[in-house]
mmCIF file of N, CA and C in Angstrom:
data_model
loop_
_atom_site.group_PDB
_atom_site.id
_atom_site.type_symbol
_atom_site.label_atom_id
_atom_site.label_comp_id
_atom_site.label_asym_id
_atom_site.label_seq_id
_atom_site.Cartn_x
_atom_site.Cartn_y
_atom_site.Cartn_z
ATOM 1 N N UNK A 6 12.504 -1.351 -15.249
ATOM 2 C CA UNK A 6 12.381 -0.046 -14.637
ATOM 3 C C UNK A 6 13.729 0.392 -14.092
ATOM 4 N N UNK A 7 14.885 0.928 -15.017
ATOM 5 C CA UNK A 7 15.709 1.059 -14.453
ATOM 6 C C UNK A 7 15.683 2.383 -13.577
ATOM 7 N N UNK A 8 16.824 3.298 -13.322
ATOM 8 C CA UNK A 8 16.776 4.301 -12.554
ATOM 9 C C UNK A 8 16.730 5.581 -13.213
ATOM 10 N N UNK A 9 16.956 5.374 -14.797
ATOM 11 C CA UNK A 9 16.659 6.458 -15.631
ATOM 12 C C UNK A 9 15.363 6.578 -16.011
ATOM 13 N N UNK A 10 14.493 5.822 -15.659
ATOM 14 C CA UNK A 10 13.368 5.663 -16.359
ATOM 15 C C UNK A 10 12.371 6.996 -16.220
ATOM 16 N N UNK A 11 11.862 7.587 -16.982
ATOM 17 C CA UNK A 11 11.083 8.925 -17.436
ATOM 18 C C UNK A 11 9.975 9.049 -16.429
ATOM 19 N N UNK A 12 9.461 9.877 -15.422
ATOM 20 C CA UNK A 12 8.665 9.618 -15.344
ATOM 21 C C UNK A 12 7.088 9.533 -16.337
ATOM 22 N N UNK A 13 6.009 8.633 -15.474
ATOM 23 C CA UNK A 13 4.694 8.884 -16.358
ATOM 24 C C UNK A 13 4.593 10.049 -16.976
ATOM 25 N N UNK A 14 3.265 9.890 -17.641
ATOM 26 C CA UNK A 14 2.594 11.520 -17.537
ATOM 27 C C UNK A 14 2.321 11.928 -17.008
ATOM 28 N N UNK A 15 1.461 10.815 -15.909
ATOM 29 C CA UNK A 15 0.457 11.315 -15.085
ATOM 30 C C UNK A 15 1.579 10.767 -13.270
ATOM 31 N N UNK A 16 2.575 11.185 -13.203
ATOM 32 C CA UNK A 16 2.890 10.268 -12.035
ATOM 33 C C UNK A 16 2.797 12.147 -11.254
ATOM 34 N N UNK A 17 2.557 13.335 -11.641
ATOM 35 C CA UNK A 17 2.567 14.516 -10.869
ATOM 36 C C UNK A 17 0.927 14.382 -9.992
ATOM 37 N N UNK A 18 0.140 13.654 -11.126
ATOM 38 C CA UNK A 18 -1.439 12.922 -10.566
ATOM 39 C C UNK A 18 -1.286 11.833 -9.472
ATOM 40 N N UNK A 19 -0.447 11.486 -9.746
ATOM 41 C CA UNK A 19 -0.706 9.983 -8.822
ATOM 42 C C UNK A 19 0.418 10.307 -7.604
ATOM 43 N N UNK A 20 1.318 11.409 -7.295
ATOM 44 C CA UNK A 20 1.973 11.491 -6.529
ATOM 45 C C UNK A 20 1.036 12.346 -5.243
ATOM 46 N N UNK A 21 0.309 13.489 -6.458
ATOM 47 C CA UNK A 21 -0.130 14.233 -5.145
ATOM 48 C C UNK A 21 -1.697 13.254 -4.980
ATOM 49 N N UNK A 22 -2.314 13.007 -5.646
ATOM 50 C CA UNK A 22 -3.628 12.086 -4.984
ATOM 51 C C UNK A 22 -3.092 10.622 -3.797
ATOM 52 N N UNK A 23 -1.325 10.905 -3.620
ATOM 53 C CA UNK A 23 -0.798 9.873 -2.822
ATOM 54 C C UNK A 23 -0.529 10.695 -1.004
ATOM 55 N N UNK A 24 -0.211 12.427 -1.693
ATOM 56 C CA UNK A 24 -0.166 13.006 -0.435
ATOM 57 C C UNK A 24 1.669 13.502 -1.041
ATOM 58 N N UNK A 25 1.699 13.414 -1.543
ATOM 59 C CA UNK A 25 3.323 14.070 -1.929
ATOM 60 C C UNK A 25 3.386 14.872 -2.865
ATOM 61 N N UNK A 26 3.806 16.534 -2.600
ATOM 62 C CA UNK A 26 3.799 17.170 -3.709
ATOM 63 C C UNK A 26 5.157 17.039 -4.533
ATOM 64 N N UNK A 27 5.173 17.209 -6.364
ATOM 65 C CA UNK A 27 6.219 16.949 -6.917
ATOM 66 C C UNK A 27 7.734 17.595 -6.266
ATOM 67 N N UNK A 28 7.688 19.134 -5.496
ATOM 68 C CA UNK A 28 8.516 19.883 -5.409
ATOM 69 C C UNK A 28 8.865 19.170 -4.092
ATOM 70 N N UNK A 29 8.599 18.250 -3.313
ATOM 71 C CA UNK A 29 8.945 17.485 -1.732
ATOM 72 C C UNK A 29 10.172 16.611 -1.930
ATOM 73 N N UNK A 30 10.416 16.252 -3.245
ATOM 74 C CA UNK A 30 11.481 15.186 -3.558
ATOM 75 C C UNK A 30 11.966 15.370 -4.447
ATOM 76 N N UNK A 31 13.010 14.365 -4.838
ATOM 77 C CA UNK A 31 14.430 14.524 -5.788
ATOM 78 C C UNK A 31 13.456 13.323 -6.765
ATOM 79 N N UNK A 32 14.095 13.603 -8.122
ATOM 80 C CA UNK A 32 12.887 12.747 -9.295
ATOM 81 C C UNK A 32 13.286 11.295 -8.937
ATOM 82 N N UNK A 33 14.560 10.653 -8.162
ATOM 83 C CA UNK A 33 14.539 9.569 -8.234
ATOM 84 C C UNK A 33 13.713 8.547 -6.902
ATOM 85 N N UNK A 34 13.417 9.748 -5.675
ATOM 86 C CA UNK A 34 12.668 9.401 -4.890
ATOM 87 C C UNK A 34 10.854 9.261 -5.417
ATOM 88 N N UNK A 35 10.779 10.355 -6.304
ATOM 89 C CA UNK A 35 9.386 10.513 -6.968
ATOM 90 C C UNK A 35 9.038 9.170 -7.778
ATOM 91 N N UNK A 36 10.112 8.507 -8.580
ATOM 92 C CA UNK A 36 10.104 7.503 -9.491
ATOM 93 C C UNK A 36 9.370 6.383 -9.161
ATOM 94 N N UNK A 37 10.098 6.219 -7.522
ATOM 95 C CA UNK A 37 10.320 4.441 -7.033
ATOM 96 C C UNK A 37 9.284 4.494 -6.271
ATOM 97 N N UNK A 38 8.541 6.198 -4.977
ATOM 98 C CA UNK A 38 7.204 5.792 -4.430
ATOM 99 C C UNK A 38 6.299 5.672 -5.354
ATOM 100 N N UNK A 39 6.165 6.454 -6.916
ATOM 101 C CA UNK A 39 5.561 6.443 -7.643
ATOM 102 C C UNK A 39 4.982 4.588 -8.050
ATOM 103 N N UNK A 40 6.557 4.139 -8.391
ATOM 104 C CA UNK A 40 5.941 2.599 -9.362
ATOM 105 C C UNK A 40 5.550 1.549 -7.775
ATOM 106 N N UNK A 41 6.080 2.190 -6.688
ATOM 107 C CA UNK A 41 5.313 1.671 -5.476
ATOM 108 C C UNK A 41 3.774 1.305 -5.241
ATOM 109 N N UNK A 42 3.293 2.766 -5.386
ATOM 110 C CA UNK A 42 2.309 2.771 -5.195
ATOM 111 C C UNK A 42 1.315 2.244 -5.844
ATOM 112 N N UNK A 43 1.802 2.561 -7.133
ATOM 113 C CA UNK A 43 1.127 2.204 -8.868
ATOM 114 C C UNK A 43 0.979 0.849 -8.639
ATOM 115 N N UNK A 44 2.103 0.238 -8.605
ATOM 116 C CA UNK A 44 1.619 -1.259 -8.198
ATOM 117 C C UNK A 44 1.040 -2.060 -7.156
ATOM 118 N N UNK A 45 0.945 -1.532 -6.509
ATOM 119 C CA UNK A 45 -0.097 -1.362 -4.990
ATOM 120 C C UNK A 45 -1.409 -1.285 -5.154
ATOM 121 N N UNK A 46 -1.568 -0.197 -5.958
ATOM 122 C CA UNK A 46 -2.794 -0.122 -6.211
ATOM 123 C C UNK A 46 -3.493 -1.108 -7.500
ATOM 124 N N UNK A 47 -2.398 -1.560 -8.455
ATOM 125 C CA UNK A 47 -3.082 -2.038 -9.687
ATOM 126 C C UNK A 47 -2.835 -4.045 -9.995
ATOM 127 N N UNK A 48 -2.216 -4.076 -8.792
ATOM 128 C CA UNK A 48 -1.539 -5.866 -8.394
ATOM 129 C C UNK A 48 -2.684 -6.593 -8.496
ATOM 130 N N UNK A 49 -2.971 -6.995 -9.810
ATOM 131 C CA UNK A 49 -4.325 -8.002 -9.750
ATOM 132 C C UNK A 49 -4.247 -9.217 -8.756
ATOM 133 N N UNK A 50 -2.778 -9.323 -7.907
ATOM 134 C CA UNK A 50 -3.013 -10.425 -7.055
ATOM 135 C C UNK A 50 -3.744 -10.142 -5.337
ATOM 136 N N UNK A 51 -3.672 -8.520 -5.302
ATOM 137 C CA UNK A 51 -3.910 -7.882 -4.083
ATOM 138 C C UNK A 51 -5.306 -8.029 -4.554
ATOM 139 N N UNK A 52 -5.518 -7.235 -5.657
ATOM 140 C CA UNK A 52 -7.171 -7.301 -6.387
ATOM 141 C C UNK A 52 -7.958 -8.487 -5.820
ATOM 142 N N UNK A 53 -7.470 -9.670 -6.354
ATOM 143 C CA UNK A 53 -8.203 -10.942 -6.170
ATOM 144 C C UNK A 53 -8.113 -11.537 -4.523
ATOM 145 N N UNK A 54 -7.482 -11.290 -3.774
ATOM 146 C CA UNK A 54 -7.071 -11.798 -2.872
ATOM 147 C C UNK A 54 -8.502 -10.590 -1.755
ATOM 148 N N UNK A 55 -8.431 -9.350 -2.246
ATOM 149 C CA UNK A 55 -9.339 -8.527 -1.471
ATOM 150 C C UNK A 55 -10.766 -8.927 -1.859
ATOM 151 N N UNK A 56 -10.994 -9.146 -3.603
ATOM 152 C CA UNK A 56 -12.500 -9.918 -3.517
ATOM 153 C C UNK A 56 -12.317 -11.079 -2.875
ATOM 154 N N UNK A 57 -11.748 -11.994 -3.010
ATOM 155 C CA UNK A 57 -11.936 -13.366 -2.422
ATOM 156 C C UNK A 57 -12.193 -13.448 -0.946
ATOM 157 N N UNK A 58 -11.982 -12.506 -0.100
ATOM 158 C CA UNK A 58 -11.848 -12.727 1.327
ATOM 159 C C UNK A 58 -12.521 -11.477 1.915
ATOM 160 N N UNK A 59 -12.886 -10.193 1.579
ATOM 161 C CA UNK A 59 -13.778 -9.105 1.929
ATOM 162 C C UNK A 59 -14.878 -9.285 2.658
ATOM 163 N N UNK A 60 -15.648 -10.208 2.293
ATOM 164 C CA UNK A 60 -17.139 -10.740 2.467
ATOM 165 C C UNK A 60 -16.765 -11.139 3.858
ATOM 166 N N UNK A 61 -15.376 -11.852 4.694
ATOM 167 C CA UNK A 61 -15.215 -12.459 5.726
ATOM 168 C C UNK A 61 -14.889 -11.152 6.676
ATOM 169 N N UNK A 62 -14.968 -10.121 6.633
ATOM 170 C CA UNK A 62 -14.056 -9.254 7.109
ATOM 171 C C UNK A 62 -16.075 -8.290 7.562
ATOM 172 N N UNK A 63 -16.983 -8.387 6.657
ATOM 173 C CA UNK A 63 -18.393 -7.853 7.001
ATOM 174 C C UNK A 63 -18.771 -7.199 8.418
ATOM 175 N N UNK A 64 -18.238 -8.119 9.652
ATOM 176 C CA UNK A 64 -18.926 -7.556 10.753
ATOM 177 C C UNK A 64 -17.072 -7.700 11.648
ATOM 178 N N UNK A 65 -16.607 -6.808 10.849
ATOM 179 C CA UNK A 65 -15.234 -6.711 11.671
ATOM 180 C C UNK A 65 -15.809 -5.239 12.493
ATOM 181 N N UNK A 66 -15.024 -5.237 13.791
ATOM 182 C CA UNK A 66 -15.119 -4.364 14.586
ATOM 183 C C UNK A 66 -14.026 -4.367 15.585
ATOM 184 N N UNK A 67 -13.423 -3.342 15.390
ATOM 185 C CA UNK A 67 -12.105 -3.208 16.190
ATOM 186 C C UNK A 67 -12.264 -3.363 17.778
ATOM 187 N N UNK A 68 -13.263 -2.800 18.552
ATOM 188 C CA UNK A 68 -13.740 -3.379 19.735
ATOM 189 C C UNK A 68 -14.422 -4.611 20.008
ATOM 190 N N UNK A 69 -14.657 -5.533 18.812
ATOM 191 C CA UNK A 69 -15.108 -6.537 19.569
ATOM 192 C C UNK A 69 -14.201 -7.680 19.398
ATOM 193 N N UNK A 70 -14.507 -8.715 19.474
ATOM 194 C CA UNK A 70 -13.582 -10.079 19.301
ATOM 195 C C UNK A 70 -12.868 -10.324 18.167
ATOM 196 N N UNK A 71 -11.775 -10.804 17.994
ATOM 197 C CA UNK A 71 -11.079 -10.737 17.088
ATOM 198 C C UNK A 71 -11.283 -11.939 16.251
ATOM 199 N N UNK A 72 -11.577 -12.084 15.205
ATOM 200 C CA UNK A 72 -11.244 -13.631 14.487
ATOM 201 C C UNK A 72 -10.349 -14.223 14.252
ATOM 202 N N UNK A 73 -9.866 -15.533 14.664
ATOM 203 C CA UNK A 73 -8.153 -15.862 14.110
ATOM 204 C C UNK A 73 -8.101 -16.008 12.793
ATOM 205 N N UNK A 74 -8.897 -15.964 12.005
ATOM 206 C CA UNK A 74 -9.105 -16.171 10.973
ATOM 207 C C UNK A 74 -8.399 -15.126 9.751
ATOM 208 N N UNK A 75 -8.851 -13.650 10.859
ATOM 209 C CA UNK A 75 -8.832 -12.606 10.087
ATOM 210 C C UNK A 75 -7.021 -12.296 10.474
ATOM 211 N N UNK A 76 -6.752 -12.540 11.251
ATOM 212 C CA UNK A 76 -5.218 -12.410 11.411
ATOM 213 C C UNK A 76 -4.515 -13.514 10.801
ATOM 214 N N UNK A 77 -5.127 -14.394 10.271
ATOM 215 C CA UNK A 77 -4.093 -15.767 9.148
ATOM 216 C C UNK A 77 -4.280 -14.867 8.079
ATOM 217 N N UNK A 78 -5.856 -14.158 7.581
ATOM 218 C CA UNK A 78 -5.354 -13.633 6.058
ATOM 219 C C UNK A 78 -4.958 -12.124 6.047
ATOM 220 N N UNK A 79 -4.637 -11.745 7.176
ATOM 221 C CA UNK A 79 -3.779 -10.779 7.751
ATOM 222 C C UNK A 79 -2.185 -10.826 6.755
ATOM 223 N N UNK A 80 -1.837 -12.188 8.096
ATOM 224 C CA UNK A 80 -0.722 -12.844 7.505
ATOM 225 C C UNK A 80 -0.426 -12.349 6.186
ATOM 226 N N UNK A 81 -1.212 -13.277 5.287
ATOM 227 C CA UNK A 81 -1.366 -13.720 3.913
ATOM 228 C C UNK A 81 -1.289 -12.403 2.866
ATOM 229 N N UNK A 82 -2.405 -11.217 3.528
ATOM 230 C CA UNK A 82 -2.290 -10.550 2.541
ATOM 231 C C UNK A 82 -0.495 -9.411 2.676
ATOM 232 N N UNK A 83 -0.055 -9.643 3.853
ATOM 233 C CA UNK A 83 1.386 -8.905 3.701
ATOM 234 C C UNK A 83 2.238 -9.713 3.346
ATOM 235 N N UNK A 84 1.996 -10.856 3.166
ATOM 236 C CA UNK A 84 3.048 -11.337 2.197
ATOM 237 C C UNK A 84 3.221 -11.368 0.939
ATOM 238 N N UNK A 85 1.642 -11.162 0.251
ATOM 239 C CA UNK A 85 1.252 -11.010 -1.003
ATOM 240 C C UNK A 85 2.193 -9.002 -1.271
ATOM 241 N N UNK A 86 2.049 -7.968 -0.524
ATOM 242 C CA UNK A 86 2.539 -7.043 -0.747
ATOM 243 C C UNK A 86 3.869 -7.371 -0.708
ATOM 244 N N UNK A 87 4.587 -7.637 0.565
ATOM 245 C CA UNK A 87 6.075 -7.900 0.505
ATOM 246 C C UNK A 87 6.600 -8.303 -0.180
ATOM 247 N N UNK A 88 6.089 -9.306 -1.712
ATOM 248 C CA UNK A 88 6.346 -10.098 -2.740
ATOM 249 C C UNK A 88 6.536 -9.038 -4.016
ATOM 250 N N UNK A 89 5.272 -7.948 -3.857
ATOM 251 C CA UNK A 89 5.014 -6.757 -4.777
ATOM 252 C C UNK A 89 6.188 -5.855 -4.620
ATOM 253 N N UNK A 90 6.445 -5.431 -3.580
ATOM 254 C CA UNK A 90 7.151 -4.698 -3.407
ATOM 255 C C UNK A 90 8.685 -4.734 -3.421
ATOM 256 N N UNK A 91 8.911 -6.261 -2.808
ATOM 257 C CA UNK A 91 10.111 -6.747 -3.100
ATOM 258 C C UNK A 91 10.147 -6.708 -4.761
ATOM 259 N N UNK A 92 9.500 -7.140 -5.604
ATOM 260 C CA UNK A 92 9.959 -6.857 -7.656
ATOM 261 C C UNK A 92 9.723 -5.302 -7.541
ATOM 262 N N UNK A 93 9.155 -4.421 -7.322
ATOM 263 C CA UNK A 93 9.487 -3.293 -7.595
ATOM 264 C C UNK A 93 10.273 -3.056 -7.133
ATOM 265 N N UNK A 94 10.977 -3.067 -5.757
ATOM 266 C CA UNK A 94 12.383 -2.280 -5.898
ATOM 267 C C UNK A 94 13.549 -3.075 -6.311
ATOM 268 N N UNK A 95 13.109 -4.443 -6.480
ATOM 269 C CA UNK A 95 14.728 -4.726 -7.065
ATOM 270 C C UNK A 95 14.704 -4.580 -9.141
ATOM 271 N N UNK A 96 13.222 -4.031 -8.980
ATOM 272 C CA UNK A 96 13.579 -3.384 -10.032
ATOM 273 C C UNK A 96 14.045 -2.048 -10.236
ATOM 274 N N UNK A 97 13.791 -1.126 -9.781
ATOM 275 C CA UNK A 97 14.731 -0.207 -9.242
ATOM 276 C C UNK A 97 16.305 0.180 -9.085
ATOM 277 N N UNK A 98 16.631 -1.435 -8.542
ATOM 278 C CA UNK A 98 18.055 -1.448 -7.747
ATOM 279 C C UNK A 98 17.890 -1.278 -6.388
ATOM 280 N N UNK A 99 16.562 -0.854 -5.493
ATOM 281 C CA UNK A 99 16.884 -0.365 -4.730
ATOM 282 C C UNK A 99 16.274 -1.647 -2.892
ATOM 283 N N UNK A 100 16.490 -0.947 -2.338
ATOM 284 C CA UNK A 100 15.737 -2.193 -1.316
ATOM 285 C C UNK A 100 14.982 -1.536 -0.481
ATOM 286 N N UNK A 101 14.112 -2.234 0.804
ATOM 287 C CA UNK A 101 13.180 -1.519 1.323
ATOM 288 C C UNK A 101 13.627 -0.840 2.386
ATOM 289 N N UNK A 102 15.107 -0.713 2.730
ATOM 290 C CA UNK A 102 15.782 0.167 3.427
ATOM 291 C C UNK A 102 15.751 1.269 2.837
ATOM 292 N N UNK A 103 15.880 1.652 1.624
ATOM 293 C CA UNK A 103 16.168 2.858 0.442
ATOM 294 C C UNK A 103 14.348 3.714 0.724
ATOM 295 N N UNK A 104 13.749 2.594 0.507
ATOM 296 C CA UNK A 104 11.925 3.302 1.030
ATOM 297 C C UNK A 104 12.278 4.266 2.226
ATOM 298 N N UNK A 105 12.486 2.971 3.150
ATOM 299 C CA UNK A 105 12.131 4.015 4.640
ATOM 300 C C UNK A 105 13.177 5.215 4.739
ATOM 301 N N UNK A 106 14.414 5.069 3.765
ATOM 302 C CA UNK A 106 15.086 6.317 4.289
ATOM 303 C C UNK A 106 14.949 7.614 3.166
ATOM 304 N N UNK A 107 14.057 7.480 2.104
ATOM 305 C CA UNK A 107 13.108 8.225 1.598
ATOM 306 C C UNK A 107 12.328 8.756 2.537
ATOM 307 N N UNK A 108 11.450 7.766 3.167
ATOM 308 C CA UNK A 108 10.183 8.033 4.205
ATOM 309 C C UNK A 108 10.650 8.703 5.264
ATOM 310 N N UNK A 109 11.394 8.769 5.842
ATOM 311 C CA UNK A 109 12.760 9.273 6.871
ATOM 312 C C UNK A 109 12.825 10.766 6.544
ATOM 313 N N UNK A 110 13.169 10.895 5.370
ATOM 314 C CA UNK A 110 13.747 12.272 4.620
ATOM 315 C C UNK A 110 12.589 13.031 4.719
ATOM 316 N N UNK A 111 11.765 12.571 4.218
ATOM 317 C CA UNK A 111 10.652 13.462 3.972
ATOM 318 C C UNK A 111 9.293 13.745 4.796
ATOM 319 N N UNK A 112 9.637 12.876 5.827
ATOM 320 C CA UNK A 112 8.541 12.673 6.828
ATOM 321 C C UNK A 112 8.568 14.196 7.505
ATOM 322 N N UNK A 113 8.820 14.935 7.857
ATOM 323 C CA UNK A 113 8.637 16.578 8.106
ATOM 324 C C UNK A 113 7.768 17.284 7.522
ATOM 325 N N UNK A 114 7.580 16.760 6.164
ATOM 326 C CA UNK A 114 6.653 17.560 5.646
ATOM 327 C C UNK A 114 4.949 16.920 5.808
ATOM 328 N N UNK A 115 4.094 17.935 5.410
ATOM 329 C CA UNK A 115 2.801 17.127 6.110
ATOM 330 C C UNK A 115 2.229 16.284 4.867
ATOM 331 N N UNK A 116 2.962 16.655 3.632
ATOM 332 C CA UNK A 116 2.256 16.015 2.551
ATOM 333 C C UNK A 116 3.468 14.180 2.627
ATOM 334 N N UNK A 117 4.535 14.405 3.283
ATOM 335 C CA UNK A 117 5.568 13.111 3.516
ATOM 336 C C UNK A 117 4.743 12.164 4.350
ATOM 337 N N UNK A 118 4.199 13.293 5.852
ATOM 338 C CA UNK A 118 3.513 12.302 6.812
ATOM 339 C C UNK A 118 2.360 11.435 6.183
ATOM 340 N N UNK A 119 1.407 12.254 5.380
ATOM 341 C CA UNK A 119 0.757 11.782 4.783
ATOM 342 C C UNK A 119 1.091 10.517 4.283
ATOM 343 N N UNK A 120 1.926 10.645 3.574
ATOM 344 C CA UNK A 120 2.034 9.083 2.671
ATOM 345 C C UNK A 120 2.937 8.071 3.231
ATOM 346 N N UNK A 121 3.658 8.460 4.852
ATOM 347 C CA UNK A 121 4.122 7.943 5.605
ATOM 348 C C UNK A 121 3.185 6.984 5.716
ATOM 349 N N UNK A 122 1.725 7.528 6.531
ATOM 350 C CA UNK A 122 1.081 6.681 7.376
ATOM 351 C C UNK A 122 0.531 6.074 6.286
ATOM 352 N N UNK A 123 -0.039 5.913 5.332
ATOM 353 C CA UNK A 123 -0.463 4.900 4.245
ATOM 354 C C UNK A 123 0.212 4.086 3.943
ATOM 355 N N UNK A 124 1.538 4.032 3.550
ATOM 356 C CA UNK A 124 2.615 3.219 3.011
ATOM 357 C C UNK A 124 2.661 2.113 4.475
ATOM 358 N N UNK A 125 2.679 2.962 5.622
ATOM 359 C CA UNK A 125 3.001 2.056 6.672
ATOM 360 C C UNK A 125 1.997 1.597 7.031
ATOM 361 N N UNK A 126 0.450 1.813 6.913
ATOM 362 C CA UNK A 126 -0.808 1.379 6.824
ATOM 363 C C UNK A 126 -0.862 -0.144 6.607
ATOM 364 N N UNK A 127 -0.500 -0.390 5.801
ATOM 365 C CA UNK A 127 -0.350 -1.615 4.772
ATOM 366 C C UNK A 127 -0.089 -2.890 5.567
ATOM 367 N N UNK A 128 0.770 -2.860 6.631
ATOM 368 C CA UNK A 128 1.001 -3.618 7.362
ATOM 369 C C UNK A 128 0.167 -3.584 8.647
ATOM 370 N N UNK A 129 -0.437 -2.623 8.962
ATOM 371 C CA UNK A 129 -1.383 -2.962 10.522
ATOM 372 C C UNK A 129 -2.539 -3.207 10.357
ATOM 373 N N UNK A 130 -2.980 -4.385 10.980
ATOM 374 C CA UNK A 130 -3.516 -5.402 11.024
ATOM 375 C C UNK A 130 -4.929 -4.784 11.421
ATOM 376 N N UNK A 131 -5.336 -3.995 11.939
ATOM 377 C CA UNK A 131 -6.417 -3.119 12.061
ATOM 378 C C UNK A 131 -7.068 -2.001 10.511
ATOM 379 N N UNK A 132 -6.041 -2.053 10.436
ATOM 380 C CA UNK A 132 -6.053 -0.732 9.327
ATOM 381 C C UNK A 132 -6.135 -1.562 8.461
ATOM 382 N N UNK A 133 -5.698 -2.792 8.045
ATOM 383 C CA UNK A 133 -6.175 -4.384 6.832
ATOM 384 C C UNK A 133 -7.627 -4.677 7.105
ATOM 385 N N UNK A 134 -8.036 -4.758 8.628
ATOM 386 C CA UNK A 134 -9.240 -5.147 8.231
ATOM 387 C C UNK A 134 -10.460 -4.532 8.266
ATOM 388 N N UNK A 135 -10.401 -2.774 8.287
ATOM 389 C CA UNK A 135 -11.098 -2.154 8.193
ATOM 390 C C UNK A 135 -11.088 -1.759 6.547
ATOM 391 N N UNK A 136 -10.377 -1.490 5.920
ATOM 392 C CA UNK A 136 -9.815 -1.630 4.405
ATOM 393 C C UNK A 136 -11.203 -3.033 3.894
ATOM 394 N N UNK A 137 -10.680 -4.164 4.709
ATOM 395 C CA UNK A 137 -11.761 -5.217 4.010
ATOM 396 C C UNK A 137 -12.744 -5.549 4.276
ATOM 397 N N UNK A 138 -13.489 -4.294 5.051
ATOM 398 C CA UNK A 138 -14.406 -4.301 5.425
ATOM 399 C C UNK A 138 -15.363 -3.374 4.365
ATOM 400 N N UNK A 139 -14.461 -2.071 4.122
ATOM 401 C CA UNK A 139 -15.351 -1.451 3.484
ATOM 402 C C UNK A 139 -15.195 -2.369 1.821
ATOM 403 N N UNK A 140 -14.353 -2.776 1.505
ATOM 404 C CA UNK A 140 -14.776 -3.879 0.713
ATOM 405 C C UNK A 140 -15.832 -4.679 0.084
ATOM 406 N N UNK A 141 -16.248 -5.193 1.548
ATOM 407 C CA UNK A 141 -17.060 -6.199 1.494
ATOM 408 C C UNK A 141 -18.766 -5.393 1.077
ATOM 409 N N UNK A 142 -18.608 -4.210 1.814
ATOM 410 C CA UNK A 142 -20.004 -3.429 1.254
ATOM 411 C C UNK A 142 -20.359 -2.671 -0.037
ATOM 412 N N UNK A 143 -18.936 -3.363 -0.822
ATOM 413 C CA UNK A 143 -18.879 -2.462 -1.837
ATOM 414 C C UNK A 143 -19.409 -3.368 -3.350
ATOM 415 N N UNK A 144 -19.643 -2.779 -4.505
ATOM 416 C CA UNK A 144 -20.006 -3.657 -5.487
ATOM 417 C C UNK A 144 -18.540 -4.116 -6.223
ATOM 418 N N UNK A 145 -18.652 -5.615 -6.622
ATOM 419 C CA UNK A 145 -17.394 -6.091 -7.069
ATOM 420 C C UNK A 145 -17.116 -4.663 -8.180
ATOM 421 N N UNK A 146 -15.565 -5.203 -8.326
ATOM 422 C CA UNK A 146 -15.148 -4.586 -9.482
ATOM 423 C C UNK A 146 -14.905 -5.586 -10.627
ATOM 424 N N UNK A 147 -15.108 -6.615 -10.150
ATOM 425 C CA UNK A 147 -14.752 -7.622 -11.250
ATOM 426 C C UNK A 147 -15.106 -8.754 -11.389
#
């Protein structure tokens, strides 16, 4: 994936169902949240890691007691992203300083904030285990 790389067909689909309209950014910022996200969403290791452990996450509730349990695969599952994300941008060229000062740039706009707070989602530990919660009520995908 170098830095010339074309976009998709469909990355004008997958940018704004992300919260970013095409005209908010320069094509090489569009490129890299694009194969970000794409792989975020399609990482059969995030995949397996969310069936495998969903079912534990069932009677999570942000007001009540916390499980240590659920903060080890807390842990676990941001390292599994940080791993994702680290090969996409050094496929790129770029690093996760280059993200946030994308995210930086464009955070003014409401379709930027938008995909601000998702991108940064990823990491809070509340917002993980409500994610694997609705999970757990859901029918496998696989």
């Amino acid at each position: 994936m170098a830095s010339n790389t074309v976009l998709p067909p469909n990355a004008e689909a997958v940018m704004t169902g992300i919260g970013i309209e095409m005209t908010d950014m320069d094509e090489r910022s569009i490129k890299l949240l694009t194969a970000v996200m794409s792989e975020l969403n399609s990482h059969e290791g995030i995949d397996a890691f969310v069936n495998d452990f969903c079912e534990q996450f069932a009677e999570y509730d942000a007001e009540s007691e916390q499980s240590l349990e659920w903060g080890s695969l807390h842990k676990q599952y941001a390292q599994i992203v940080e791993e994702v994300l680290e090969a996409v941008l050094a496929a790129f060229g770029s690093s996760a300083e280059d993200v946030y000062k994308i995210l930086e740039a464009y955070s003014g706009t409401t379709r930027g904030e938008r995909f601000l707070a998702k991108f940064l989602s990823l990491a809070d530990y509340h917002t993980f285990c409500a994610m694997m919660k609705s999970w757990a009520v859901l029918e496998p995908l696989f």
